[in-house]
mmCIF file of C-alpha atoms and ligand atoms in Angstrom:
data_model
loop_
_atom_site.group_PDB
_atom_site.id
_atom_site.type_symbol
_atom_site.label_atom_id
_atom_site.label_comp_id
_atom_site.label_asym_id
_atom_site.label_seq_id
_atom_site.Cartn_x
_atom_site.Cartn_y
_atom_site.Cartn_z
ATOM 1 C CA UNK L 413 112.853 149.159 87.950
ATOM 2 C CA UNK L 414 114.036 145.762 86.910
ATOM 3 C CA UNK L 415 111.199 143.639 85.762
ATOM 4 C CA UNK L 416 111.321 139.002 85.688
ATOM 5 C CA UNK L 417 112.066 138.277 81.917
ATOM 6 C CA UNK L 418 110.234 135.776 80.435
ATOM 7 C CA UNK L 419 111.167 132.302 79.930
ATOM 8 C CA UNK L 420 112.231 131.765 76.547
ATOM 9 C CA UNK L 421 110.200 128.601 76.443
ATOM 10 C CA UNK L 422 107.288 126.778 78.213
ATOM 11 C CA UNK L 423 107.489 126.025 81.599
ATOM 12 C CA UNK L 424 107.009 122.154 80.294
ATOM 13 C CA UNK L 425 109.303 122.408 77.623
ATOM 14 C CA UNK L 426 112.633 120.807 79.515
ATOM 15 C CA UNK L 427 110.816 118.120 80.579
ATOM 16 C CA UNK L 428 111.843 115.043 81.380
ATOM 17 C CA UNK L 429 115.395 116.557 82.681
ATOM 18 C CA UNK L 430 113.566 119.583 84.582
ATOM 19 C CA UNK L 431 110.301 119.445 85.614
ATOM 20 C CA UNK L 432 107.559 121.839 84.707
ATOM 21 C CA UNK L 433 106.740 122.445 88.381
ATOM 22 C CA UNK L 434 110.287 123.009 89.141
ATOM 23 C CA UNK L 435 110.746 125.948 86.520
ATOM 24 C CA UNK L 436 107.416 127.545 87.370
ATOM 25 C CA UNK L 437 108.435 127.675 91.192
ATOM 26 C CA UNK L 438 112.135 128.374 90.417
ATOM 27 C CA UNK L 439 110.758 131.328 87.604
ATOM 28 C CA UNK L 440 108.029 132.689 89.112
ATOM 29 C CA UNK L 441 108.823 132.778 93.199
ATOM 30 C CA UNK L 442 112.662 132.420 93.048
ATOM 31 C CA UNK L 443 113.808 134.554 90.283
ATOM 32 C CA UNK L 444 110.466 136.950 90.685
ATOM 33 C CA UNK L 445 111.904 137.456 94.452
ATOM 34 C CA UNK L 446 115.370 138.311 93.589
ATOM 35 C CA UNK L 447 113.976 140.838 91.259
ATOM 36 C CA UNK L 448 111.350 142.696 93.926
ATOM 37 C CA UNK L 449 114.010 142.242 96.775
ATOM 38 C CA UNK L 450 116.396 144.165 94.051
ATOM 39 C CA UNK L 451 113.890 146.617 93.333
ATOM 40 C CA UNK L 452 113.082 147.247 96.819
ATOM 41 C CA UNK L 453 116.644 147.774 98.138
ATOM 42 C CA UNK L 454 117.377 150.498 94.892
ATOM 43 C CA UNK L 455 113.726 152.727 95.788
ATOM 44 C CA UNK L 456 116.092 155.178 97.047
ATOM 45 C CA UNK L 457 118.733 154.908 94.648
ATOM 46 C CA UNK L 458 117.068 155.572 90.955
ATOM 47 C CA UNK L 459 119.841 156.459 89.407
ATOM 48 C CA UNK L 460 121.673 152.903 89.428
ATOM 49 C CA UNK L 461 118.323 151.307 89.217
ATOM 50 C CA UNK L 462 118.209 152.763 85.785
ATOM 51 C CA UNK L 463 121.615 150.862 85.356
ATOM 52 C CA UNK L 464 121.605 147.010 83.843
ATOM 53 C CA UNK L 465 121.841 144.860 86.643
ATOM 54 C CA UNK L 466 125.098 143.194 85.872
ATOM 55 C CA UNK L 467 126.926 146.651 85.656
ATOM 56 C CA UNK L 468 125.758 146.726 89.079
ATOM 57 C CA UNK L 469 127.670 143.660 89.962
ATOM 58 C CA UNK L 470 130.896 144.274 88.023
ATOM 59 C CA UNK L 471 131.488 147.249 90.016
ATOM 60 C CA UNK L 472 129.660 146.631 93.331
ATOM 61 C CA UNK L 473 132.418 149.112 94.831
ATOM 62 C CA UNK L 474 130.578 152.078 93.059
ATOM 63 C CA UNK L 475 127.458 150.792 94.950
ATOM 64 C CA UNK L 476 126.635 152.614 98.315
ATOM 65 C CA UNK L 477 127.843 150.472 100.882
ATOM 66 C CA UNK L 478 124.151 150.610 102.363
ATOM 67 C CA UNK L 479 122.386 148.302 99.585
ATOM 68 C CA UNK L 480 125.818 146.879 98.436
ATOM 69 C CA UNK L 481 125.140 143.261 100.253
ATOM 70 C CA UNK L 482 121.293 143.630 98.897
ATOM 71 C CA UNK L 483 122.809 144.288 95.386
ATOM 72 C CA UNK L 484 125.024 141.799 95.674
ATOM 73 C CA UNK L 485 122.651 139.346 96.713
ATOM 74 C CA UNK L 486 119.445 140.044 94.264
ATOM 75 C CA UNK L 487 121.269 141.944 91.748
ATOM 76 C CA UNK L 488 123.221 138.707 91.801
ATOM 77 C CA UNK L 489 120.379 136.263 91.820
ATOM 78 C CA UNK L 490 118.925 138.255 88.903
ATOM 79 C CA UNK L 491 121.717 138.335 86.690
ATOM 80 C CA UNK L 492 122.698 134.747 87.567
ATOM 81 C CA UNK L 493 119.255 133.209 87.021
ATOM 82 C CA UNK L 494 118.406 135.764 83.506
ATOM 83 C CA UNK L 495 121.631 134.297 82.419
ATOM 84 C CA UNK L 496 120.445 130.133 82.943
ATOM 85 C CA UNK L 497 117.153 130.406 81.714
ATOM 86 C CA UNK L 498 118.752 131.865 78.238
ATOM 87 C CA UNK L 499 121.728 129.062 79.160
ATOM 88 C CA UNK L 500 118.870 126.000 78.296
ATOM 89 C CA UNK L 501 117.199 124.555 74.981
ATOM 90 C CA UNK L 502 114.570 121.920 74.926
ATOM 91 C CA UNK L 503 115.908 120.980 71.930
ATOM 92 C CA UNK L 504 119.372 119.522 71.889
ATOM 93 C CA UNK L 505 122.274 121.278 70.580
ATOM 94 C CA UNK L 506 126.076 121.019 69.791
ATOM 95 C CA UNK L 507 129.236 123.411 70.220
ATOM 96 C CA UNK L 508 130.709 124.285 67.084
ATOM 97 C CA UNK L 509 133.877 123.141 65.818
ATOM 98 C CA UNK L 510 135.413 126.386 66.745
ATOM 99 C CA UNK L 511 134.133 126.616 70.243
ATOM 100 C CA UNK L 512 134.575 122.653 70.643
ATOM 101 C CA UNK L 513 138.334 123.124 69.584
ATOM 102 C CA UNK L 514 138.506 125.726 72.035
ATOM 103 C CA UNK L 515 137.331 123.849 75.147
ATOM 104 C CA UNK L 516 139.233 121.124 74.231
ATOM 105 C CA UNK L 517 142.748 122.994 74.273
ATOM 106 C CA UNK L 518 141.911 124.437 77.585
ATOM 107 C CA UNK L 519 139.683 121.135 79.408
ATOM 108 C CA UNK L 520 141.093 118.240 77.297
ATOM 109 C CA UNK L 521 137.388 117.521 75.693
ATOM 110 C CA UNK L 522 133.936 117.897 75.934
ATOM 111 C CA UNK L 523 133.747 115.022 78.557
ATOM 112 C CA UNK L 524 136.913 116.601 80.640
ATOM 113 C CA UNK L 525 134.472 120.053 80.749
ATOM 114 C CA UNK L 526 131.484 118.039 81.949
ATOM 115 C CA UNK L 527 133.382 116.324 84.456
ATOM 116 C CA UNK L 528 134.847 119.317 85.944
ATOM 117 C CA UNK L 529 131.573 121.210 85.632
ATOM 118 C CA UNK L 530 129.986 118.632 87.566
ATOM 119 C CA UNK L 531 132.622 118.359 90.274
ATOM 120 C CA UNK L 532 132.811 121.687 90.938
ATOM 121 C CA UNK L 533 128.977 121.922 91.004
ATOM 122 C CA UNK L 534 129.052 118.720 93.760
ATOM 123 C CA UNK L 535 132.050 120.925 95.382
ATOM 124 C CA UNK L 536 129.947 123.373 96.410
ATOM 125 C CA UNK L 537 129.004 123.423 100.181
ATOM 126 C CA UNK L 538 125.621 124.815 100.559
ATOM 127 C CA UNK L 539 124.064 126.750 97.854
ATOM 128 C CA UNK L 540 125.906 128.438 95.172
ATOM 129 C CA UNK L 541 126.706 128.509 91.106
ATOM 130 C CA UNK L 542 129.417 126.343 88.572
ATOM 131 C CA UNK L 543 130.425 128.505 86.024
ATOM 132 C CA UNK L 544 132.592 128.732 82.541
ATOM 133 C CA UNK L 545 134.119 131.768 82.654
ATOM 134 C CA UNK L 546 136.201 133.453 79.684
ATOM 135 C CA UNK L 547 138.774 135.917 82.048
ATOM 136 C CA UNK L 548 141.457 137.565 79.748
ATOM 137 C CA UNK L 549 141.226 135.307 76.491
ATOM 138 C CA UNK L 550 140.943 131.835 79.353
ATOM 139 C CA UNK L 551 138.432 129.873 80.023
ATOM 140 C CA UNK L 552 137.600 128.518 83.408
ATOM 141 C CA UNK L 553 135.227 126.629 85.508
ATOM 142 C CA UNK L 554 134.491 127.360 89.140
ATOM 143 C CA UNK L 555 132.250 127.515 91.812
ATOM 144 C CA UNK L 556 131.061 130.429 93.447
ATOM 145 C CA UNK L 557 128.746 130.663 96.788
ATOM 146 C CA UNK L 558 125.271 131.795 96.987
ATOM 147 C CA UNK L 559 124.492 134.768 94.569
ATOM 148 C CA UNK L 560 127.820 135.967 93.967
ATOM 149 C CA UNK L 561 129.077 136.735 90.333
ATOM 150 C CA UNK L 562 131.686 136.079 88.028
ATOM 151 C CA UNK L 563 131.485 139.317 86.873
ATOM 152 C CA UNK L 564 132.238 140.505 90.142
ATOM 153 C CA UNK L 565 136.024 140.003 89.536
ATOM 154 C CA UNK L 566 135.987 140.582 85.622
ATOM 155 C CA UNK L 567 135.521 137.601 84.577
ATOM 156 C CA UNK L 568 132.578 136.987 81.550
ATOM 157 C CA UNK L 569 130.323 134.264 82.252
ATOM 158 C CA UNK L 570 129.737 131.326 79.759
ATOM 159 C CA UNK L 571 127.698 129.079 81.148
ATOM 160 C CA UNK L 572 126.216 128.497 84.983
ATOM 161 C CA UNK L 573 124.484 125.619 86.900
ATOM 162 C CA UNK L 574 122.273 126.722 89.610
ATOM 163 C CA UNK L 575 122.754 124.559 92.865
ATOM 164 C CA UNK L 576 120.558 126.326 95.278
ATOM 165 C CA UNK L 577 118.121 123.195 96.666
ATOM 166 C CA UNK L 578 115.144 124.919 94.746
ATOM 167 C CA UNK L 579 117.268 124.234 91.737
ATOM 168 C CA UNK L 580 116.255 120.438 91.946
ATOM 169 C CA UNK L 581 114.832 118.993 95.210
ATOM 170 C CA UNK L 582 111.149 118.417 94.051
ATOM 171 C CA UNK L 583 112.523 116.487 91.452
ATOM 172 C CA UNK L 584 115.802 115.062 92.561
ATOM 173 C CA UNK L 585 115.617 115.453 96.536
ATOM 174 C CA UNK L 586 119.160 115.336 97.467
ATOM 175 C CA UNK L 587 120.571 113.622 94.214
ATOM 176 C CA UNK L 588 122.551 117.217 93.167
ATOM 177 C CA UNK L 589 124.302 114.648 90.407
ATOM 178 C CA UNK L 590 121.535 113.216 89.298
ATOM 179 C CA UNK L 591 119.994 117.053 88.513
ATOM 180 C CA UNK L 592 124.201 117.954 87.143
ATOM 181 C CA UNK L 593 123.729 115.082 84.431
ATOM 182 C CA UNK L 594 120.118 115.733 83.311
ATOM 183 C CA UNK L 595 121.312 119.629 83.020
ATOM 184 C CA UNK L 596 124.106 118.864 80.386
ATOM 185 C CA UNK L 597 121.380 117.637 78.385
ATOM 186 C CA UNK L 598 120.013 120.625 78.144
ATOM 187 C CA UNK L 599 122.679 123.445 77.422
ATOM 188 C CA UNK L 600 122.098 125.639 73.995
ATOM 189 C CA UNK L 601 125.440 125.944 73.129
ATOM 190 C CA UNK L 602 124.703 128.343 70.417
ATOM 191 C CA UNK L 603 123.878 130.544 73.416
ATOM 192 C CA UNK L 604 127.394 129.938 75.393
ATOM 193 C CA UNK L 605 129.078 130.364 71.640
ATOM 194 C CA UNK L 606 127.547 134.198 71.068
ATOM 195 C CA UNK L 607 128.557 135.084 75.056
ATOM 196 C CA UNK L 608 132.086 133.566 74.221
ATOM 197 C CA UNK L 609 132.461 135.353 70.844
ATOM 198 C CA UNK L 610 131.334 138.856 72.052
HETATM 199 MN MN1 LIG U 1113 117.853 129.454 91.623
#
């Protein structure tokens, strides 16, 4: 059984850039739904419930085809959401050199990663994920629809923006950009550093 982790902060604590109601809603109904949907569609299959989730994903061939689209979908909306919860700090932080060096050689700069972050995040018809990915020693953004993974075609995810409406309407109504540039405030890069390193 897969169980909602924790937030690894207060609900309040990325305030002003996302609200408290937001994260409680987005937390405890959104992410809490993926989790019982993914539960629910595995009852029969305990065996790869007893797998982590995002082994699921990386090799949804190996999943019956019967629950494959549910896995797919939850098991997707899981991992994608465990991973940008633990993607956030309220406090502000900073890549390393190292890592800094790193997206510069591939993006340009810092600025050129935002920028393409963001467009591909505004690129996205309908609900979906941006992503840095690390694929074979290169990074990459991208955007991906609805739940689907990164991990789904071997790549490692980075770093993801959730821009599913629940993401940001109550606060931001239909101003996705607006939600983009408070979120960049908020990334714990020490956090995208260990995923990149590992
Ligand atoms: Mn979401």
């Amino acid at each position: 059984m897969y169980t909602l982790p924790e937030l690894p902060y207060e609900a309040d604590a990325l305030e002003p850039h996302f609200d408290a109601e937001t994260m409680r809603l987005h937390h405890g109904k959104h992410h809490q739904a993926y989790v019982d949907k993914l539960n629910d569609a595995l009852k029969e299959h305990p065996d790869l419930a007893e797998k982590p989730v995002e082994d699921l994903i990386a090799d949804l061939n190996a999943v019956p085809e019967a629950v494959r689209t549910a896995v797919k979908n939850h098991g997707g909306g899981h991992a994608n959401h465990s991973l940008f919860w633990t993607s956030l700090s309220p406090q502000p932080t900073a890549p390393s050199d190292d890592l800094k060096d790193a997206l510069t050689e591939t993006f340009g700069g810092l600025d050129h990663l935002r920028e393409g972050m963001t467009a591909a995040a505004l690129g996205q018809f309908g609900s979906g994920w941006a992503w840095l990915t690390l694929q074979d020693g290169a990074l990459a953004v991208k955007a991906l629809p609805n739940q689907d993974s990164p991990l789904s075609s071997g790549a490692t995810p980075l770093l993801n923006v959730d821009v599913w409406e629940h993401a940001y309407y109550l606060k931001y109504q239909n101003r996705r950009a607006d939600y983009l540039a408070a979120w960049w405030n908020l990334i714990n890069w020490p956090e995208v550093e260990r995923r990149w390193r590992s």
